[in-house]
Amino acid sequence: MSVTNDLSESDAYTLMTIGVQAILLSAKEIDNKTKQRINDLRELLEKIHQEDKDSKQTSIKS
């Protein structure tokens, strides 16, 4: 999937729900703004992944 704008938390949950496993970011140049965008996106996706993982572990224990 290609991302052209900033991804919201809601968007990230939607991607997780439909099973997207890869995101492509395009950039003409790698400047500080681009690096920050990549970092923000990585952190958001890691957060969503961890919440999903924790949720599945809780369900298994119950």
mmCIF file of C-alpha atoms in Angstrom:
data_model
loop_
_atom_site.group_PDB
_atom_site.id
_atom_site.type_symbol
_atom_site.label_atom_id
_atom_site.label_comp_id
_atom_site.label_asym_id
_atom_site.label_seq_id
_atom_site.Cartn_x
_atom_site.Cartn_y
_atom_site.Cartn_z
ATOM 1 C CA MET A 1 0.000 0.000 0.000
ATOM 2 C CA SER A 2 1.268 3.457 -0.841
ATOM 3 C CA VAL A 3 0.764 6.281 1.664
ATOM 4 C CA THR A 4 0.568 9.810 0.256
ATOM 5 C CA ASN A 5 -0.533 11.736 3.360
ATOM 6 C CA ASP A 6 0.001 11.444 7.082
ATOM 7 C CA LEU A 7 -1.662 8.354 8.501
ATOM 8 C CA SER A 8 -4.073 8.826 11.395
ATOM 9 C CA GLU A 9 -4.443 6.323 14.213
ATOM 10 C CA SER A 10 -7.842 5.402 12.773
ATOM 11 C CA ASP A 11 -6.225 4.757 9.382
ATOM 12 C CA ALA A 12 -3.606 2.537 11.020
ATOM 13 C CA TYR A 13 -6.292 0.443 12.747
ATOM 14 C CA THR A 14 -8.098 0.095 9.416
ATOM 15 C CA LEU A 15 -4.911 -1.118 7.743
ATOM 16 C CA MET A 16 -4.393 -3.655 10.533
ATOM 17 C CA THR A 17 -7.998 -4.832 10.225
ATOM 18 C CA ILE A 18 -7.746 -5.484 6.496
ATOM 19 C CA GLY A 19 -4.392 -7.203 6.917
ATOM 20 C CA VAL A 20 -2.046 -4.752 5.201
ATOM 21 C CA GLN A 21 1.492 -5.945 5.848
ATOM 22 C CA ALA A 22 3.524 -3.333 3.998
ATOM 23 C CA ILE A 23 3.391 0.407 3.449
ATOM 24 C CA LEU A 24 5.386 2.307 0.852
ATOM 25 C CA LEU A 25 6.400 5.901 1.374
ATOM 26 C CA SER A 26 7.712 7.894 -1.534
ATOM 27 C CA ALA A 27 9.839 10.997 -1.218
ATOM 28 C CA LYS A 28 11.801 13.124 -3.628
ATOM 29 C CA GLU A 29 14.387 13.835 -0.967
ATOM 30 C CA ILE A 30 15.083 12.689 2.560
ATOM 31 C CA ASP A 31 15.007 15.791 4.724
ATOM 32 C CA ASN A 32 14.262 16.202 8.429
ATOM 33 C CA LYS A 33 10.514 16.461 7.763
ATOM 34 C CA THR A 34 10.549 13.184 5.832
ATOM 35 C CA LYS A 35 12.615 11.461 8.515
ATOM 36 C CA GLN A 36 10.164 12.666 11.169
ATOM 37 C CA ARG A 37 7.195 11.454 9.117
ATOM 38 C CA ILE A 38 8.786 8.008 8.758
ATOM 39 C CA ASN A 39 9.556 7.876 12.480
ATOM 40 C CA ASP A 40 6.019 8.959 13.437
ATOM 41 C CA LEU A 41 4.503 6.359 11.135
ATOM 42 C CA ARG A 42 6.791 3.625 12.476
ATOM 43 C CA GLU A 43 5.869 4.473 16.069
ATOM 44 C CA LEU A 44 2.153 4.514 15.263
ATOM 45 C CA LEU A 45 2.278 1.149 13.499
ATOM 46 C CA GLU A 46 4.356 -0.383 16.317
ATOM 47 C CA LYS A 47 1.790 0.877 18.849
ATOM 48 C CA ILE A 48 -1.120 -0.601 16.884
ATOM 49 C CA HIS A 49 0.754 -3.897 16.413
ATOM 50 C CA GLN A 50 1.565 -4.141 20.136
ATOM 51 C CA GLU A 51 -2.045 -3.390 21.123
ATOM 52 C CA ASP A 52 -3.255 -6.083 18.717
ATOM 53 C CA LYS A 53 -0.694 -8.552 20.072
ATOM 54 C CA ASP A 54 -1.634 -7.769 23.697
ATOM 55 C CA SER A 55 -5.326 -8.130 22.856
ATOM 56 C CA LYS A 56 -4.780 -11.580 21.338
ATOM 57 C CA GLN A 57 -2.732 -12.740 24.345
ATOM 58 C CA THR A 58 -5.467 -11.563 26.726
ATOM 59 C CA SER A 59 -8.098 -13.423 24.692
ATOM 60 C CA ILE A 60 -6.082 -16.655 24.798
ATOM 61 C CA LYS A 61 -5.649 -16.482 28.595
ATOM 62 C CA SER A 62 -9.370 -15.897 29.215
#
